[in-house]
Short mmCIF file of C-alpha atoms in Angstrom, two decimals:
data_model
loop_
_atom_site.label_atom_id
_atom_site.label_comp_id
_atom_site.label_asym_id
_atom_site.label_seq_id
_atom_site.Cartn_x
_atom_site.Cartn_y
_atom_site.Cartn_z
CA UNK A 1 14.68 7.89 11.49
CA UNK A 2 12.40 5.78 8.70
CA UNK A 3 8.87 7.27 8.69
CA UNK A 4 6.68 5.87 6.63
CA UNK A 5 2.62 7.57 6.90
CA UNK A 6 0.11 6.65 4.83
CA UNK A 7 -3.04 8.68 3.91
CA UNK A 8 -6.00 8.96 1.47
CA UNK A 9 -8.21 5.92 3.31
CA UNK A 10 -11.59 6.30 3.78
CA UNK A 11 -15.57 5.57 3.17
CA UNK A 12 -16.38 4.71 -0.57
CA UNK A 13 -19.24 2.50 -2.19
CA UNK A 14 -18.95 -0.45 -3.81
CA UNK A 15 -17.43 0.15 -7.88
CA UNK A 16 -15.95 3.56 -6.00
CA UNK A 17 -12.22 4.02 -6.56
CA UNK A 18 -9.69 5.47 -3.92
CA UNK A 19 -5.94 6.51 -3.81
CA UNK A 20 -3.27 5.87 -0.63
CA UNK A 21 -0.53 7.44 -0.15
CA UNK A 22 2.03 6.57 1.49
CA UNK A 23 5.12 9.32 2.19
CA UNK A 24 8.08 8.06 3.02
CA UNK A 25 11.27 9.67 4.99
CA UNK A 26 14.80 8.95 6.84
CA UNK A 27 15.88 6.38 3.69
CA UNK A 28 16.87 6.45 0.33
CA UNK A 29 13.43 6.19 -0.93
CA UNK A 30 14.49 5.25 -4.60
CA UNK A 31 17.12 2.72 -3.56
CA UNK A 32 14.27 0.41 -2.63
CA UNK A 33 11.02 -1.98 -3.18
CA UNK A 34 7.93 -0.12 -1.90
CA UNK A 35 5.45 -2.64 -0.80
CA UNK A 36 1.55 -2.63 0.28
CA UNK A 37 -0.27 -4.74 2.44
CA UNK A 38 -3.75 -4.77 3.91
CA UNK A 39 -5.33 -6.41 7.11
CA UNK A 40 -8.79 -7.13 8.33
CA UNK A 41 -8.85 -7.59 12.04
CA UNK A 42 -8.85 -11.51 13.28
CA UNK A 43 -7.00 -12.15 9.96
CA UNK A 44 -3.27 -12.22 8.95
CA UNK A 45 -1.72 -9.15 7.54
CA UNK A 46 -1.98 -9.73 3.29
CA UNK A 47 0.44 -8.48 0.92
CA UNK A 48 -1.11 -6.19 -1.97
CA UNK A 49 1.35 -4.64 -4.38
CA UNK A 50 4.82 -4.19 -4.38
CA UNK A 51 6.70 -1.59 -6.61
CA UNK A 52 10.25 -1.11 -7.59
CA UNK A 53 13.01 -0.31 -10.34
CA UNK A 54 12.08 -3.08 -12.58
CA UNK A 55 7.99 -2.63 -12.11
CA UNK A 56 5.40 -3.77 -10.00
CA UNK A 57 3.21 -6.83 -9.04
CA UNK A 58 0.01 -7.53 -7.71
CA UNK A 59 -1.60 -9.90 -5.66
CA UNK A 60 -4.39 -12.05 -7.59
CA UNK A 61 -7.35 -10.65 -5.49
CA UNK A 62 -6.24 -7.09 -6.89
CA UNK A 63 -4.81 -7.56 -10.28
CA UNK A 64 -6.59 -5.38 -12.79
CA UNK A 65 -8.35 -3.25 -10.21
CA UNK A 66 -5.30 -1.92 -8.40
CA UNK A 67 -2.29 -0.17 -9.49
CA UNK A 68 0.76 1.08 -7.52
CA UNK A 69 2.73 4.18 -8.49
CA UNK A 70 5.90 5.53 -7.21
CA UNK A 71 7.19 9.03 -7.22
CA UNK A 72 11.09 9.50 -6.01
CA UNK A 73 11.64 12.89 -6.51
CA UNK A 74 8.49 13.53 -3.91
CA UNK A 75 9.34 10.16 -1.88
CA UNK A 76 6.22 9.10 -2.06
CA UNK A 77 4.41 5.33 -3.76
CA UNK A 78 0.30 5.64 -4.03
CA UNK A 79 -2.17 2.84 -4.92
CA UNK A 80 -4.83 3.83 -7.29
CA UNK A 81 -7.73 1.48 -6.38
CA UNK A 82 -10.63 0.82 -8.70
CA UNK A 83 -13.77 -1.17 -8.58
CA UNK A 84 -13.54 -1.61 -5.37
CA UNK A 85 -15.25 -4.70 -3.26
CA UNK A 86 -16.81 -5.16 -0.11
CA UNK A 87 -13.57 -7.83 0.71
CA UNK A 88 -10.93 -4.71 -0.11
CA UNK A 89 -12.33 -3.25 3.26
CA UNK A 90 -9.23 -3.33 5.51
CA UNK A 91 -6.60 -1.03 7.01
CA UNK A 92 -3.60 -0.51 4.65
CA UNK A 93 -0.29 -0.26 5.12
CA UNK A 94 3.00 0.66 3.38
CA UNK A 95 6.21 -1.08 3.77
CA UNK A 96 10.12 -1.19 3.34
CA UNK A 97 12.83 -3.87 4.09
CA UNK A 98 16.00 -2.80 5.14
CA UNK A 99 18.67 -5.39 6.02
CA UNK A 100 16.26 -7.66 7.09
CA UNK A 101 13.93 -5.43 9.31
CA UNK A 102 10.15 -4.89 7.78
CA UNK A 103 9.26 -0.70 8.63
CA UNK A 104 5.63 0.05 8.52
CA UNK A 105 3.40 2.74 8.47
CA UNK A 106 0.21 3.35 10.58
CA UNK A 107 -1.64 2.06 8.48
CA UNK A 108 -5.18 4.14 7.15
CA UNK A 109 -8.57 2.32 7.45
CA UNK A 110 -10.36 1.86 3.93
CA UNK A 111 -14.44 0.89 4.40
CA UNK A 112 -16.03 0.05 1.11
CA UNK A 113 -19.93 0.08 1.72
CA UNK A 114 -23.24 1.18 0.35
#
């Protein structure tokens, strides 16, 4: 069964930094392209980062703030997020595609406020 359960959201101020996790089971976690996306309710889910064999890639809104890690052995991919905004407030959420079919996590809520 692919489980995918992401942690590490929460309340942080404006410049604060925060790291997701995102632990991943039931797949052959290095075989694949680890991918995060965020969504703020009323608004379409939008991709984040995205993290493979050959490196990763960032969305514009993120680039130079964010940075996506992956570690096999533990089957596990993390964003690092730095300076964060007001606008990153969303719920996040880790994905994989496997023959076609997008698996998601939960998702964990991420507030950035004074």
């Amino acid at each position: 069964q692919i489980q995918l359960v992401e942690s590490g959201g929460g309340l942080v101020q404006p410049g604060g930094s925060l790291t997701l996790s995102c632990a991943a089971s039931g797949f052959p976690f290095r075989d694949y392209v680890m991918s995060w996306y965020r969504q703020v309710p009323g608004k379409e889910r939008e991709w984040v980062a995205r993290i493979g064999n050959v490196g990763a890639a960032y969305a514009n809104s993120v680039k130079g703030r964010f940075t996506t890690s992956r570690d096999d052995a533990e089957n596990t991919v993390y964003l690092q997020m730095n300076t964060l905004k007001p606008e990153d407030t969303a719920v996040y959420y880790c994905k994989v595609t496997m023959a076609g079919i997008d698996y998601w996590g939960q998702g964990t809520q991420v507030t950035v406020s004074s």
